[in-house]
Amino acid sequence: QVQLVESGGGSVQAGGSLTLSCTTSRATISTHCMAWFRQAPGKEREGVASIYFLGKATYFADSVKGRFTISQDNANNTVSLQMNSLQPEDTAMYYCAARRRSYGDTCDTDAYFRYWGPGTQVTVSS
């Protein structure tokens, strides 16, 4: 059973930074696409970024490029999302997600992710 546990959410003023972490098992992080999604009230869920075991990171939300960094710590089985220059429009529930990666899978967040964490709230005030 794949388990994902997010941490690191909170409230911050515009321009501030937060780091989200997603902890899972060694088996999961070494065989699955790992991704961060977010969903703001009244909006559709949006793929933010993904990464897989060899460290290939991809950012899918144009609004976060240059501000957010996804990384993977294989020693601690953790995927992190470093968020800088946060803006009120970044306010959302952030979710860690995983799916088993097949050969050639680029971990596109438009594809189905089977496993989800409970989410962590990020609130950015102006």
Short mmCIF file of C-alpha atoms in Angstrom, two decimals:
data_model
loop_
_atom_site.label_atom_id
_atom_site.label_comp_id
_atom_site.label_asym_id
_atom_site.label_seq_id
_atom_site.Cartn_x
_atom_site.Cartn_y
_atom_site.Cartn_z
CA GLN A 1 0.00 0.00 0.00
CA VAL A 2 1.40 3.37 -1.01
CA GLN A 3 1.24 6.00 1.70
CA LEU A 4 2.02 9.66 1.19
CA VAL A 5 2.24 12.14 4.05
CA GLU A 6 2.56 15.86 3.36
CA SER A 7 3.89 18.45 5.76
CA GLY A 8 5.10 22.03 5.72
CA GLY A 9 2.01 23.99 4.80
CA GLY A 10 1.01 27.15 6.60
CA SER A 11 0.34 30.83 6.28
CA VAL A 12 2.81 33.31 4.88
CA GLN A 13 2.79 36.85 3.55
CA ALA A 14 3.26 37.62 -0.11
CA GLY A 15 6.89 37.34 -1.09
CA GLY A 16 7.60 34.72 1.53
CA SER A 17 8.70 31.11 1.20
CA LEU A 18 7.53 27.71 2.30
CA THR A 19 8.82 24.20 1.78
CA LEU A 20 6.41 21.31 1.49
CA SER A 21 7.54 17.76 2.09
CA CYS A 22 6.02 14.45 1.08
CA THR A 23 7.31 11.38 2.89
CA THR A 24 6.76 7.90 1.55
CA SER A 25 8.53 4.57 1.41
CA ARG A 26 11.75 3.62 -0.31
CA ALA A 27 9.85 1.26 -2.55
CA THR A 28 7.51 4.00 -3.68
CA ILE A 29 10.01 6.76 -4.28
CA SER A 30 12.23 4.49 -6.35
CA THR A 31 9.52 3.18 -8.67
CA HIS A 32 6.90 5.89 -8.93
CA CYS A 33 6.38 9.26 -10.52
CA MET A 34 6.03 11.72 -7.65
CA ALA A 35 4.15 14.96 -8.13
CA TRP A 36 2.67 17.98 -6.44
CA PHE A 37 -0.79 19.22 -7.32
CA ARG A 38 -2.78 22.08 -5.91
CA GLN A 39 -6.42 23.05 -5.79
CA ALA A 40 -7.70 26.47 -4.88
CA PRO A 41 -11.30 27.02 -3.77
CA GLY A 42 -13.62 27.01 -6.75
CA LYS A 43 -10.88 25.99 -9.17
CA GLU A 44 -9.84 22.77 -10.80
CA ARG A 45 -6.92 20.79 -9.50
CA GLU A 46 -3.68 21.82 -11.17
CA GLY A 47 -0.49 19.87 -11.64
CA VAL A 48 2.43 21.86 -10.30
CA ALA A 49 5.53 19.72 -10.78
CA SER A 50 6.70 16.13 -10.97
CA ILE A 51 9.90 14.20 -10.47
CA TYR A 52 11.11 10.63 -10.62
CA PHE A 53 13.88 8.53 -9.18
CA LEU A 54 16.64 9.68 -11.48
CA GLY A 55 15.86 13.26 -10.54
CA LYS A 56 14.22 14.44 -13.71
CA ALA A 57 12.00 17.31 -12.67
CA THR A 58 9.27 18.88 -14.77
CA TYR A 59 7.14 21.91 -14.01
CA PHE A 60 3.65 22.00 -15.44
CA ALA A 61 2.22 25.21 -14.07
CA ASP A 62 3.64 28.21 -15.92
CA SER A 63 2.92 30.43 -12.95
CA VAL A 64 5.40 28.58 -10.73
CA LYS A 65 8.33 28.32 -13.11
CA GLY A 66 11.30 30.10 -11.65
CA ARG A 67 9.72 30.27 -8.21
CA PHE A 68 9.09 26.66 -7.19
CA THR A 69 11.62 23.83 -7.09
CA ILE A 70 10.78 20.16 -6.74
CA SER A 71 13.45 17.86 -5.41
CA GLN A 72 13.81 14.31 -4.24
CA ASP A 73 15.81 13.03 -1.25
CA ASN A 74 16.19 9.32 -1.84
CA ALA A 75 18.02 8.79 1.43
CA ASN A 76 15.01 10.05 3.39
CA ASN A 77 12.30 8.95 0.93
CA THR A 78 11.04 12.50 0.65
CA VAL A 79 9.93 14.73 -2.19
CA SER A 80 9.98 18.43 -1.45
CA LEU A 81 8.53 21.51 -3.06
CA GLN A 82 10.45 24.68 -2.27
CA MET A 83 8.18 27.64 -2.92
CA ASN A 84 9.66 31.12 -3.13
CA SER A 85 8.16 34.53 -3.90
CA LEU A 86 4.74 33.26 -2.91
CA GLN A 87 1.74 35.21 -4.09
CA PRO A 88 -1.90 35.22 -2.95
CA GLU A 89 -2.82 33.26 -6.07
CA ASP A 90 -0.65 30.40 -4.77
CA THR A 91 -3.16 29.89 -1.97
CA ALA A 92 -4.49 26.36 -2.29
CA MET A 93 -4.53 22.90 -0.82
CA TYR A 94 -1.38 21.17 -2.00
CA TYR A 95 -1.35 17.43 -2.57
CA CYS A 96 1.43 14.93 -3.05
CA ALA A 97 0.60 12.20 -5.53
CA ALA A 98 2.26 9.11 -6.96
CA ARG A 99 1.82 6.59 -9.72
CA ARG A 100 3.99 3.67 -10.73
CA ARG A 101 6.33 4.74 -13.46
CA SER A 102 6.72 2.71 -16.62
CA TYR A 103 9.68 2.91 -18.95
CA GLY A 104 9.49 6.14 -20.92
CA ASP A 105 6.92 7.75 -18.65
CA THR A 106 7.74 11.43 -18.29
CA CYS A 107 5.46 11.74 -15.27
CA ASP A 108 3.13 14.20 -16.93
CA THR A 109 0.60 15.46 -14.42
CA ASP A 110 -2.15 15.26 -17.03
CA ALA A 111 -2.00 11.49 -16.70
CA TYR A 112 -3.66 9.52 -13.93
CA PHE A 113 -2.11 9.49 -10.47
CA ARG A 114 -3.42 6.64 -8.35
CA TYR A 115 -2.14 7.54 -4.91
CA TRP A 116 -2.76 10.77 -3.03
CA GLY A 117 -1.82 12.29 0.30
CA PRO A 118 -4.40 14.06 2.48
CA GLY A 119 -3.09 17.48 1.49
CA THR A 120 -1.58 20.46 3.25
CA GLN A 121 -2.97 23.99 3.15
CA VAL A 122 -0.92 26.92 1.93
CA THR A 123 -2.32 30.39 2.50
CA VAL A 124 -0.60 33.50 1.18
CA SER A 125 -1.82 36.88 2.34
CA SER A 126 -1.24 40.16 0.56
#
